[in-house]
PDB file of C-alpha atoms in Angstrom:
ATOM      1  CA  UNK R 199       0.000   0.000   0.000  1.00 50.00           C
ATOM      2  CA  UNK R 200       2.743   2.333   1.476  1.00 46.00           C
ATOM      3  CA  UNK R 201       4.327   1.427  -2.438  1.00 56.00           C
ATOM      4  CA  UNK R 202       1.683   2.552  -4.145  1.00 49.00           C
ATOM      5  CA  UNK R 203       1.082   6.015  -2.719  1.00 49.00           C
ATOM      6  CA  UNK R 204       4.249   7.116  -3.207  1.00 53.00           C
ATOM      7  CA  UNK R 205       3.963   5.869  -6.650  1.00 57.00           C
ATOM      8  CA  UNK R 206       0.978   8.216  -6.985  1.00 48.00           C
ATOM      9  CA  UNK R 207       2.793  11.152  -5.418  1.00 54.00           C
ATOM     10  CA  UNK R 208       5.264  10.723  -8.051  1.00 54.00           C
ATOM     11  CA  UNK R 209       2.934  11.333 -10.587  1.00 53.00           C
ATOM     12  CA  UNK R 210       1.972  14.739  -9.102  1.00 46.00           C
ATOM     13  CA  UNK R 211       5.348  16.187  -9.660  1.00 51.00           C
ATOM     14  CA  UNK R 212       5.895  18.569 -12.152  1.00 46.00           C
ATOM     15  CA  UNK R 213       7.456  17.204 -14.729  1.00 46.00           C
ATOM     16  CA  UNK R 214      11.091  18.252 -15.418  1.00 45.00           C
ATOM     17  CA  UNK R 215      11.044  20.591 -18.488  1.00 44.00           C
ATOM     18  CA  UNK R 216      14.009  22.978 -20.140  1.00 43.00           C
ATOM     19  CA  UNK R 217      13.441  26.752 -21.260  1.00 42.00           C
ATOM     20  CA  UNK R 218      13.985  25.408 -24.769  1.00 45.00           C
ATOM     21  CA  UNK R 219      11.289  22.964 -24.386  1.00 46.00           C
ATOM     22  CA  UNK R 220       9.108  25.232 -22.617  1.00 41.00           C
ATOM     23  CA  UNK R 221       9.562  27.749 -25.878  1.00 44.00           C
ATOM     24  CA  UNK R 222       9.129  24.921 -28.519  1.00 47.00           C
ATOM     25  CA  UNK R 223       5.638  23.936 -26.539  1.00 43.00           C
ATOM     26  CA  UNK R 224       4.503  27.232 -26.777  1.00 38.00           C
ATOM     27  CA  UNK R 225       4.821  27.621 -30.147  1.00 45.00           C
ATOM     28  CA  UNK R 226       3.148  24.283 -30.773  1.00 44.00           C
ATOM     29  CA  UNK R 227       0.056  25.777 -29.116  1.00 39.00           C
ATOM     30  CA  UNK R 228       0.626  28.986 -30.839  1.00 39.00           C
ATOM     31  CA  UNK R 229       0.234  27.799 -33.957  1.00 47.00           C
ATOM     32  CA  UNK R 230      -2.805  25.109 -33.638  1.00 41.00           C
ATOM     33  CA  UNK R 231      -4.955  27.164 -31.388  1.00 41.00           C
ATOM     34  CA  UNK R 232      -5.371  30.470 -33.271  1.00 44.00           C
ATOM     35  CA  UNK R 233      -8.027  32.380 -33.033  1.00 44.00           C
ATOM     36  CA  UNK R 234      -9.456  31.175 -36.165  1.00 44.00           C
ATOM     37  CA  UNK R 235      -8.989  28.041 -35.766  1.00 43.00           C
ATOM     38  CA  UNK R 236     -12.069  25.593 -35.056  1.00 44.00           C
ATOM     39  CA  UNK R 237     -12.250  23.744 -31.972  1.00 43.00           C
ATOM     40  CA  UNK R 238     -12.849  20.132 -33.646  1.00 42.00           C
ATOM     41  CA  UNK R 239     -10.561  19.877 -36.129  1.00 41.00           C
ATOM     42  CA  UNK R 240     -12.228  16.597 -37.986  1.00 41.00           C
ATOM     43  CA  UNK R 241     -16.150  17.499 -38.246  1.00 38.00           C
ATOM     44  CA  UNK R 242     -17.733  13.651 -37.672  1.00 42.00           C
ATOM     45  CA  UNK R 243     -21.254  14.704 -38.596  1.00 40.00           C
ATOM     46  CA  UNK R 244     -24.383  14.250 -36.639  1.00 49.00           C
ATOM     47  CA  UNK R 245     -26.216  10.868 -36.154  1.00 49.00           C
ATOM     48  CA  UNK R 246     -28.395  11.320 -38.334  1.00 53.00           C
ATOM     49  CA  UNK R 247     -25.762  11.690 -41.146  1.00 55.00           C
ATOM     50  CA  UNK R 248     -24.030   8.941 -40.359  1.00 58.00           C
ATOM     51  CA  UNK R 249     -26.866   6.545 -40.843  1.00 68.00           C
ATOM     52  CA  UNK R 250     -27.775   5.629 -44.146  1.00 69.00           C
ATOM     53  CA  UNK R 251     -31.756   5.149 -42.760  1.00 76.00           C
ATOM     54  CA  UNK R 252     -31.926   8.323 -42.115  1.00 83.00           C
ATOM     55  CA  UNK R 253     -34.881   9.575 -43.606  1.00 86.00           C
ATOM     56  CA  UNK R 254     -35.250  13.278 -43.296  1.00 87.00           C
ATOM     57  CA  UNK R 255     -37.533  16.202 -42.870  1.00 88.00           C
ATOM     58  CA  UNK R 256     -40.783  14.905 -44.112  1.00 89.00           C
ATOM     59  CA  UNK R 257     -41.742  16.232 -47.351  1.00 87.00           C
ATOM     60  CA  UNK R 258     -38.388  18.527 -47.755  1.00 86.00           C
ATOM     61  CA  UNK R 259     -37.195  18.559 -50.693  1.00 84.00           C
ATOM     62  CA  UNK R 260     -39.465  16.788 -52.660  1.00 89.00           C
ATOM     63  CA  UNK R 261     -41.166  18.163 -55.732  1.00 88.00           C
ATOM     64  CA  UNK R 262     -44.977  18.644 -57.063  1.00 90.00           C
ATOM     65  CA  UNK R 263     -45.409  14.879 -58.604  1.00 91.00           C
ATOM     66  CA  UNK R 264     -44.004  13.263 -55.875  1.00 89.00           C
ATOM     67  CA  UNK R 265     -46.688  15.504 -52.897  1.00 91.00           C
ATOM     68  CA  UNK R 266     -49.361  14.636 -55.467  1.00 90.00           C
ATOM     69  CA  UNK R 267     -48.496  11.234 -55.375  1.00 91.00           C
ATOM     70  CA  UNK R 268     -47.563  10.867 -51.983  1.00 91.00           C
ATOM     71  CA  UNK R 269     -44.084   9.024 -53.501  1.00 91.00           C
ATOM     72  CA  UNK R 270     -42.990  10.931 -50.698  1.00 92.00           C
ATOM     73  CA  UNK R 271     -43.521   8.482 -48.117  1.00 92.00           C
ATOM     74  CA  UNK R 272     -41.673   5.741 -50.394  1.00 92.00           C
ATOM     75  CA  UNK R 273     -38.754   5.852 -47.927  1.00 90.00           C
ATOM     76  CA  UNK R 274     -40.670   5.032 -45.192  1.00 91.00           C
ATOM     77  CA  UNK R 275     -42.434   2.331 -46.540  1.00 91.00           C
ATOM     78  CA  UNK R 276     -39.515   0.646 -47.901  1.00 90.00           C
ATOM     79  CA  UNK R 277     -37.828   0.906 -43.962  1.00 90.00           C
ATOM     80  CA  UNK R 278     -40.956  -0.467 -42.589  1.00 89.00           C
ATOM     81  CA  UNK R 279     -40.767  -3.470 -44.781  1.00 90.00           C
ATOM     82  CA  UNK R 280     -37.434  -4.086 -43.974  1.00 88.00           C
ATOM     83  CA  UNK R 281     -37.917  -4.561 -40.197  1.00 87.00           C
ATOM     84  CA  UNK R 282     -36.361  -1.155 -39.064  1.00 85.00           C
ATOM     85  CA  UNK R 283     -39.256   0.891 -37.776  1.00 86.00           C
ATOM     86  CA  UNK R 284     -38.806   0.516 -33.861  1.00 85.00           C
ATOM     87  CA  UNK R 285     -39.464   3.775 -32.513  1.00 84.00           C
ATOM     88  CA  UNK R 286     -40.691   7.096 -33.600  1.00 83.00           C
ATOM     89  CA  UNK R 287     -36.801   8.095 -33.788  1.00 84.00           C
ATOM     90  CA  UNK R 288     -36.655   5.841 -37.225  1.00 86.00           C
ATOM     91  CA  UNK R 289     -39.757   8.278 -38.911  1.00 88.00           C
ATOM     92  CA  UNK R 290     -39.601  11.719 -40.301  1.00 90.00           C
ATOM     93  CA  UNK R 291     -38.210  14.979 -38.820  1.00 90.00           C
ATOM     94  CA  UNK R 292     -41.121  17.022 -38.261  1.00 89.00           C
ATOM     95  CA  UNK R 293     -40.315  20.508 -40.188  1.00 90.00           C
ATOM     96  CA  UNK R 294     -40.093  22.933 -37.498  1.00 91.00           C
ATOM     97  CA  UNK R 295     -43.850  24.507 -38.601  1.00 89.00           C
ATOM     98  CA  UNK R 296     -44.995  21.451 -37.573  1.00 91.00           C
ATOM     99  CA  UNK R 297     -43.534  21.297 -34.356  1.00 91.00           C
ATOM    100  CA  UNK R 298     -45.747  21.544 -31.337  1.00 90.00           C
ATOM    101  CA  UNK R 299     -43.463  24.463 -29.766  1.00 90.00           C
ATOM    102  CA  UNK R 300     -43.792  26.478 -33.087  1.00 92.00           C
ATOM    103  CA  UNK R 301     -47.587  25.936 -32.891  1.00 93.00           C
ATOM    104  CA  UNK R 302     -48.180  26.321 -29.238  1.00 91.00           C
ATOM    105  CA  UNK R 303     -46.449  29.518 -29.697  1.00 92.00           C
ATOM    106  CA  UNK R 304     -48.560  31.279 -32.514  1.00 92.00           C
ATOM    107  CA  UNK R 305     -51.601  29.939 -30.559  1.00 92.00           C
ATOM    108  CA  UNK R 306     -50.774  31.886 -27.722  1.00 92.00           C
ATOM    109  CA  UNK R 307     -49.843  34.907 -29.654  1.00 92.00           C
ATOM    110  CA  UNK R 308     -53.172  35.033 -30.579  1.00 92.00           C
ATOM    111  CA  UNK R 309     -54.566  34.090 -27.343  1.00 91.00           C
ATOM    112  CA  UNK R 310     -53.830  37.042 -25.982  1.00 88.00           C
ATOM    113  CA  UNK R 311     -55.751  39.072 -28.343  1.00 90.00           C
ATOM    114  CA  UNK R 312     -59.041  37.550 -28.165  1.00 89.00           C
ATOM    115  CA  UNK R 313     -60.870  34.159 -27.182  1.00 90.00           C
ATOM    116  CA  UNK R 314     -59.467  30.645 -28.176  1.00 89.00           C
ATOM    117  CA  UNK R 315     -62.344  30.352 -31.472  1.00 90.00           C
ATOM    118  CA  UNK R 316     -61.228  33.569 -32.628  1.00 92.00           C
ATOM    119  CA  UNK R 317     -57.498  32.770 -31.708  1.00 93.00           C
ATOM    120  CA  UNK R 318     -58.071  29.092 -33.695  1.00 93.00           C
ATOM    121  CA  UNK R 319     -59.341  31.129 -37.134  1.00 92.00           C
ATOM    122  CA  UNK R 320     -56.942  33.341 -36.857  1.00 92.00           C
ATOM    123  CA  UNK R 321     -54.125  31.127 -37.073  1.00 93.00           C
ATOM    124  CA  UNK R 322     -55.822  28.085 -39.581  1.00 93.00           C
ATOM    125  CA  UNK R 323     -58.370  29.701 -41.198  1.00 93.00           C
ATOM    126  CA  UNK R 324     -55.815  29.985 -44.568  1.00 92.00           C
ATOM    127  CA  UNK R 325     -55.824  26.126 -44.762  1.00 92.00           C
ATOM    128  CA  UNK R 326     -58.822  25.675 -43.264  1.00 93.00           C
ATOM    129  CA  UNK R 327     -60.965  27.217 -46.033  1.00 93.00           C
ATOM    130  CA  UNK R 328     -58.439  26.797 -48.841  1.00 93.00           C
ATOM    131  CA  UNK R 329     -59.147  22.437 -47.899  1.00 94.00           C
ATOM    132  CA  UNK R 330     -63.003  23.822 -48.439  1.00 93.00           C
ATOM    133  CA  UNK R 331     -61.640  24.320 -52.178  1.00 95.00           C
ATOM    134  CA  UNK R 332     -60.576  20.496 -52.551  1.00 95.00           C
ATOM    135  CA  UNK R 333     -64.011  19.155 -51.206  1.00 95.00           C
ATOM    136  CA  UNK R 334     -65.676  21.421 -53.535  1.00 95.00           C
ATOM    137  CA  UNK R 335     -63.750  20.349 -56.418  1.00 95.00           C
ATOM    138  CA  UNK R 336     -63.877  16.524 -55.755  1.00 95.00           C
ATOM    139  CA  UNK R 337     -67.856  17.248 -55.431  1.00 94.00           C
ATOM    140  CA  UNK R 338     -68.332  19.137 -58.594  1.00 94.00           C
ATOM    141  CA  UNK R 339     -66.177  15.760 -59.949  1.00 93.00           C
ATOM    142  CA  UNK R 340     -68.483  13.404 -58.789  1.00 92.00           C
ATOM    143  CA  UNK R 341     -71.183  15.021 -60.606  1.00 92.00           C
ATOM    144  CA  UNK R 342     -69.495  15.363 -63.753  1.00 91.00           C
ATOM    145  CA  UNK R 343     -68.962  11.408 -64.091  1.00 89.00           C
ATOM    146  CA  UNK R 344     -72.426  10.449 -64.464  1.00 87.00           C
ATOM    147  CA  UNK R 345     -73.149  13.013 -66.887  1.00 89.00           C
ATOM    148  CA  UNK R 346     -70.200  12.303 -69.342  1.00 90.00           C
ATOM    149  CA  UNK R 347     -71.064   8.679 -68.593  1.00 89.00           C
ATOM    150  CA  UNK R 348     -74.826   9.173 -69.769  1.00 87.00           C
ATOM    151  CA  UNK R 349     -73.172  11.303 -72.969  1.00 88.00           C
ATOM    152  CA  UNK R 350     -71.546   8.445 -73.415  1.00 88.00           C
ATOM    153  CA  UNK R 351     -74.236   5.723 -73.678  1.00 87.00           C
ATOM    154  CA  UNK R 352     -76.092   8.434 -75.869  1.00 86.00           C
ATOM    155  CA  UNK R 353     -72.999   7.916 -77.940  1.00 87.00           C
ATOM    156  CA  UNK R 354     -73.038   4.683 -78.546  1.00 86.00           C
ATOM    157  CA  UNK R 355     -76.709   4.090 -79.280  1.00 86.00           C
ATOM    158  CA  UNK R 356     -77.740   6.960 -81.596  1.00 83.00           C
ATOM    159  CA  UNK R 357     -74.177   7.128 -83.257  1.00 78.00           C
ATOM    160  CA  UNK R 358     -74.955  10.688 -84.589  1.00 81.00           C
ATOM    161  CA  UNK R 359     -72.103  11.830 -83.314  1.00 81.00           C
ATOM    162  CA  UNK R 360     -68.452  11.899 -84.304  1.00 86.00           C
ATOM    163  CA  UNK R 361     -66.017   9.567 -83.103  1.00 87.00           C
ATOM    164  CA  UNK R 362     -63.777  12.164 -81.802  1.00 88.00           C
ATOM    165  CA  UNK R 363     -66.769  13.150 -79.363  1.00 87.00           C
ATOM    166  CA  UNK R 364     -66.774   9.791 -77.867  1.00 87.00           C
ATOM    167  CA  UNK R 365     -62.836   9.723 -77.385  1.00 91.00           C
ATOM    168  CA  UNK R 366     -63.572  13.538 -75.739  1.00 92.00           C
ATOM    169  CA  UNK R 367     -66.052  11.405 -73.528  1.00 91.00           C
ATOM    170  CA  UNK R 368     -64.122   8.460 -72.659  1.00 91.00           C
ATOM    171  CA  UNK R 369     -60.919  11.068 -71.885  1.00 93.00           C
ATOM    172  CA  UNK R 370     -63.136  13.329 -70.061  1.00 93.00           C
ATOM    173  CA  UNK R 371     -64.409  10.480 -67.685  1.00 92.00           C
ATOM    174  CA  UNK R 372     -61.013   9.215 -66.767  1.00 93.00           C
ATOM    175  CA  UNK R 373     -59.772  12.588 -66.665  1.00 94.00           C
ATOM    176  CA  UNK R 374     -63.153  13.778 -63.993  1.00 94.00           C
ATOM    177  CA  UNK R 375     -62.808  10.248 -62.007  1.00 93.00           C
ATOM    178  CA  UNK R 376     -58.559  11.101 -61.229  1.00 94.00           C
ATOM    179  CA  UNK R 377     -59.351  14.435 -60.341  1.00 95.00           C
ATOM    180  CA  UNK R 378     -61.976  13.722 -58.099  1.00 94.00           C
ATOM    181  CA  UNK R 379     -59.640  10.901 -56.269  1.00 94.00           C
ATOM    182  CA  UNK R 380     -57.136  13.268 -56.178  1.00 95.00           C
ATOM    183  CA  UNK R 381     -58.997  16.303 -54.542  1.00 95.00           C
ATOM    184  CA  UNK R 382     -60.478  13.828 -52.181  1.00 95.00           C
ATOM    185  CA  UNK R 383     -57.089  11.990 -51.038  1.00 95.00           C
ATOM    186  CA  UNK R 384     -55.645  15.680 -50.412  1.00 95.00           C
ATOM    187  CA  UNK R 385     -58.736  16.654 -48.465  1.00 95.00           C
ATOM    188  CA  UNK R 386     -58.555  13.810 -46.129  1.00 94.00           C
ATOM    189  CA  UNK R 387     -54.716  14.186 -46.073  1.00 95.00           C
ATOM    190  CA  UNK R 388     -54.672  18.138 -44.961  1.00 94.00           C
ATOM    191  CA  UNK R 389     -58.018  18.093 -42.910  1.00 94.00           C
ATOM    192  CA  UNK R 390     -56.123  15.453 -40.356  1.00 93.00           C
ATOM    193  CA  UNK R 391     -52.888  17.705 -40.744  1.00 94.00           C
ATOM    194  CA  UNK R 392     -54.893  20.614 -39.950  1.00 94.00           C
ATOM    195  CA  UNK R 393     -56.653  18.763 -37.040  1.00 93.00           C
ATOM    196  CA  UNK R 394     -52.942  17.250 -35.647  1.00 93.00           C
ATOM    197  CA  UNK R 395     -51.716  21.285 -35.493  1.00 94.00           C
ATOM    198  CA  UNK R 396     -55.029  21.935 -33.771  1.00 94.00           C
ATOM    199  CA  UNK R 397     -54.476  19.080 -31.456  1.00 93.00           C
ATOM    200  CA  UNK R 398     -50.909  20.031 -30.869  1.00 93.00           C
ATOM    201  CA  UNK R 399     -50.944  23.694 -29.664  1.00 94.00           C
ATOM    202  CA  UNK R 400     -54.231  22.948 -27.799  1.00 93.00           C
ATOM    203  CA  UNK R 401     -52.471  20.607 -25.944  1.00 93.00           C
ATOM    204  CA  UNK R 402     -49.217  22.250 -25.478  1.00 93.00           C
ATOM    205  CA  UNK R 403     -50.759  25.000 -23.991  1.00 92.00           C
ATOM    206  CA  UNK R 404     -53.129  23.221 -21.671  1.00 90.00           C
ATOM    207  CA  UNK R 405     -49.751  21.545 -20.595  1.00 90.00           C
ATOM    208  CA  UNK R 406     -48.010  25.246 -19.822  1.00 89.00           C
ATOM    209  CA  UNK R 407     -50.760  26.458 -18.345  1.00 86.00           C
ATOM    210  CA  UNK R 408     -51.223  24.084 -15.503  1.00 87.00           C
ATOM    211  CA  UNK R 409     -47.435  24.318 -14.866  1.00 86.00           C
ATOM    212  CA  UNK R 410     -47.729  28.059 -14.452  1.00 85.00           C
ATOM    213  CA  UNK R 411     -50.701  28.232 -11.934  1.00 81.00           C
ATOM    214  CA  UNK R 412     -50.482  28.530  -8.779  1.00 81.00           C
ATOM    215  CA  UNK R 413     -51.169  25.599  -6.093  1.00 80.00           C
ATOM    216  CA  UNK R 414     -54.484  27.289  -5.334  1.00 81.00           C
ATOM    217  CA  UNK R 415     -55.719  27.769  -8.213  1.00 81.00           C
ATOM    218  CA  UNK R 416     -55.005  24.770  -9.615  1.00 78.00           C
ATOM    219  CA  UNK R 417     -56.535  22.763  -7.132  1.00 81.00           C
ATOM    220  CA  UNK R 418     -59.690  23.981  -8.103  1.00 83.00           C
ATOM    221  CA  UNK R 419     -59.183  21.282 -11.108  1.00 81.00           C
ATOM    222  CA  UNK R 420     -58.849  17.840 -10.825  1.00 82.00           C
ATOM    223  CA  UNK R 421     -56.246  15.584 -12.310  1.00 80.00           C
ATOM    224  CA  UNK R 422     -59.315  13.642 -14.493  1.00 83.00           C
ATOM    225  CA  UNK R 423     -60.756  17.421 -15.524  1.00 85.00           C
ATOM    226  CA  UNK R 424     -57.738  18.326 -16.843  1.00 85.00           C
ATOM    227  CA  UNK R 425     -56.649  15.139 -18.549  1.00 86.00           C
ATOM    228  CA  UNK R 426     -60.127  15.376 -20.251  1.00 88.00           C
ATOM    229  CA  UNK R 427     -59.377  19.132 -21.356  1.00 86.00           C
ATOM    230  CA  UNK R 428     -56.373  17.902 -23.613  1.00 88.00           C
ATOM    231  CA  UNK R 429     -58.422  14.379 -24.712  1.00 88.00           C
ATOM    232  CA  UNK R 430     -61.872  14.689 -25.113  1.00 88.00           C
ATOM    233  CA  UNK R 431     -62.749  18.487 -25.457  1.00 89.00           C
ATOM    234  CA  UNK R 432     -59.632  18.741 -27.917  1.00 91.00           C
ATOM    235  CA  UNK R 433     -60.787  15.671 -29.421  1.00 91.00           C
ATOM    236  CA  UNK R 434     -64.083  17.561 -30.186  1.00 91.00           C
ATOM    237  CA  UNK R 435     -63.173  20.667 -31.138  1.00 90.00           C
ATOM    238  CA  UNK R 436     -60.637  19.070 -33.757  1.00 91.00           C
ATOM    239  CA  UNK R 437     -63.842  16.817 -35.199  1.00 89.00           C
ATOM    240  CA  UNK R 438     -65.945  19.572 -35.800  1.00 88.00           C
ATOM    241  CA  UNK R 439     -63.187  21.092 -38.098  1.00 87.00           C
ATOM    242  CA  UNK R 440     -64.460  18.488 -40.317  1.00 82.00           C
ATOM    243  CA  UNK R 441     -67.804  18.485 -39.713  1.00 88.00           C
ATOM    244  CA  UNK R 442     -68.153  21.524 -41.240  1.00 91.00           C
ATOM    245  CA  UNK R 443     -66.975  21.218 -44.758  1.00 92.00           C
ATOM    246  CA  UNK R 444     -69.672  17.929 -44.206  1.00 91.00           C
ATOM    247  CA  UNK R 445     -71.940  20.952 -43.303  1.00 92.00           C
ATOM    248  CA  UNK R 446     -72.152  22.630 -46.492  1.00 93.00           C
ATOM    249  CA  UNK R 447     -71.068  19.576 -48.129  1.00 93.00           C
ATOM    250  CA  UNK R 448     -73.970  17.515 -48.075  1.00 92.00           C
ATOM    251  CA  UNK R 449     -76.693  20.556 -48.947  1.00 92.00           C
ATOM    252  CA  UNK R 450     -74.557  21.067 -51.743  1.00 94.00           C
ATOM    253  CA  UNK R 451     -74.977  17.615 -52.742  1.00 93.00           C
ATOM    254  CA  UNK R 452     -78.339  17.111 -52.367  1.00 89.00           C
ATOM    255  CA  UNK R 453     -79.525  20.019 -54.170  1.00 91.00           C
ATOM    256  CA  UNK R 454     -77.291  19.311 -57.319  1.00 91.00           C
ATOM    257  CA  UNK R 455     -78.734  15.777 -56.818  1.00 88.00           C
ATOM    258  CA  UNK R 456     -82.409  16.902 -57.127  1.00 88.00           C
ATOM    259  CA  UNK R 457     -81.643  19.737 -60.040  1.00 88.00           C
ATOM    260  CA  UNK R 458     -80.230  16.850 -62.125  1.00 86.00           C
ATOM    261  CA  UNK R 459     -83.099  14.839 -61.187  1.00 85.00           C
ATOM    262  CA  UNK R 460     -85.558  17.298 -62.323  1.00 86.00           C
ATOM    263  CA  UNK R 461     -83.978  17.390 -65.468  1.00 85.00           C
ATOM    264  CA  UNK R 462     -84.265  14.349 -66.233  1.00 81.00           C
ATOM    265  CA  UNK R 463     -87.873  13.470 -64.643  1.00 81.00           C
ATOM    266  CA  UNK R 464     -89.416  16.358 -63.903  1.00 81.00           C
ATOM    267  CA  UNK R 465     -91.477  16.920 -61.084  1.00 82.00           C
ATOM    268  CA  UNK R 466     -91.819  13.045 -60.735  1.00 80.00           C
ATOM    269  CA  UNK R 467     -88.587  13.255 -58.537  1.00 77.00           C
ATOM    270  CA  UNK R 468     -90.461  14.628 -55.681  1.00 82.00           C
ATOM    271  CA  UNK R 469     -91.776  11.184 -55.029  1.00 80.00           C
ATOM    272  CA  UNK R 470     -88.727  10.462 -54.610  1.00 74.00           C
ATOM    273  CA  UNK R 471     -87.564  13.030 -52.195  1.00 76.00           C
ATOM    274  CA  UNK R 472     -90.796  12.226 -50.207  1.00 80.00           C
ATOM    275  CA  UNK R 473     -90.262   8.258 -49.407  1.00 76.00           C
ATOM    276  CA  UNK R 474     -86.639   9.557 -48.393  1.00 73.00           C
ATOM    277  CA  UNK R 475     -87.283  11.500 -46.133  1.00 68.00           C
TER     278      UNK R 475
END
């Protein structure tokens, strides 16, 4: 033992060093740490650079086709299939609009202006509404096929038309029927992107706020009254987002439904309406 600790006292000596080799070790340092000079001198990269699964921001960098497409998820198909999905570190980077921070944050901006509906429109209502355009589209669509469809049996049994008008038909159906698919995946793709931001800042700031009140005031609430705030009154004020493009929706259908009717049978088509309702 008594061998060993003057062994280690040994070690805290100052090592013996000349002037000369004090001067040469000085210029050593002199001339690696500059001023300029960066503190790692071999950049490694991050983690996420280093692994070749990496997939990414989601939808950075991607062009028109492949959003319209949704090619975009591709990648993270392909790692799913392979067996390395095992946690939500292996999925997208959220881009940082997406974020709940970055959300919570404009919420509250506008919290403090005015009431939480207002404070909601003000902050979605530019993809809120501009989804509206989608459903409207895909609607309109959905009309359009059985009309060029009944142009097109007309077609084929009076065969007073051109054959370039039935090609215009047949084009105009496929071309009606992809739109209409389209418009509809994007509306169901956006409307639950729109109701995940929703859900996100709602939360978040739920979360803040009951770490900023004080012990009194927050015993006023109980744990199951505020776990329901960020589950099931979130949960409905996110539904009714789309429940109201179903709103006007459906009127709008209907009434295109009967106008076509009409033209086709008249006033028999109130029959019709009246067994279903």
């Amino acid at each position: 033992m008594l061998i060993l600790q003057c062994i280690y006292g040994l070690t805290l000596l100052p090592s013996v060093m000349t002037s000369s080799d004090s001067h040469t070790r000085y210029q050593q340092l002199v001339n690696v740490q500059t001023e300029s000079s960066p503190l790692l001198h071999s950049y490694s990269g991050f983690r996420e650079e280093a692994d070749p699964g990496y997939l990414g921001v989601a939808q950075e960098g991607w062009g028109c086709l492949p959003r319209l497409f949704f090619s975009w998820v591709d990648p993270l198909m392909r790692k799913g299939v392979s067996g390395h999905l095992r946690s939500s570190e292996d999925l997208f980077d959220l881009p940082i609009h997406l974020t709940a921070s970055h959300l919570s944050g404009q919420l509250e901006r506008a919290l403090a202006q005015t009431k939480l509906f207002r404070a909601l429109h003000r902050c979605f209502w530019k993809e809120f509404y501009g989804i509206g355009v989608l459903k409207f589209i895909a609607d309109v669509t959905g009309f359009f096929g059985p009309l060029l469809l009944n142009r097109m049996v007309t077609f084929i049994e009076t065969k007073n038309e051109q054959i370039q008008d039935g090609y215009l038909y047949a084009a105009g159906l496929c071309a009606v029927t992809l739109i209409g698919a389209f418009c509809n995946s994007h509306f169901s793709f956006l409307m639950a992107k729109v109701g995940l931001k929703i859900r996100a800042a709602l939360v978040c700031i739920i979360y803040k706020k009951t770490l900023t009140l004080s012990t009194i005031t927050l015993s006023a609430f109980s744990t199951g009254e505020i776990v329901n705030f960020m589950s099931t009154d979130t949960d409905r004020i996110v539904n009714s987002c789309a429940s109201f493009h179903t709103l006007w929706s459906i009127p709008f259908q209907i009434a295109v439904t009967l106008y076509l009717l009409y033209q086709q049978v008249g006033m028999a088509f109130l029959a019709g309406v009246v067994f279903s309702v």
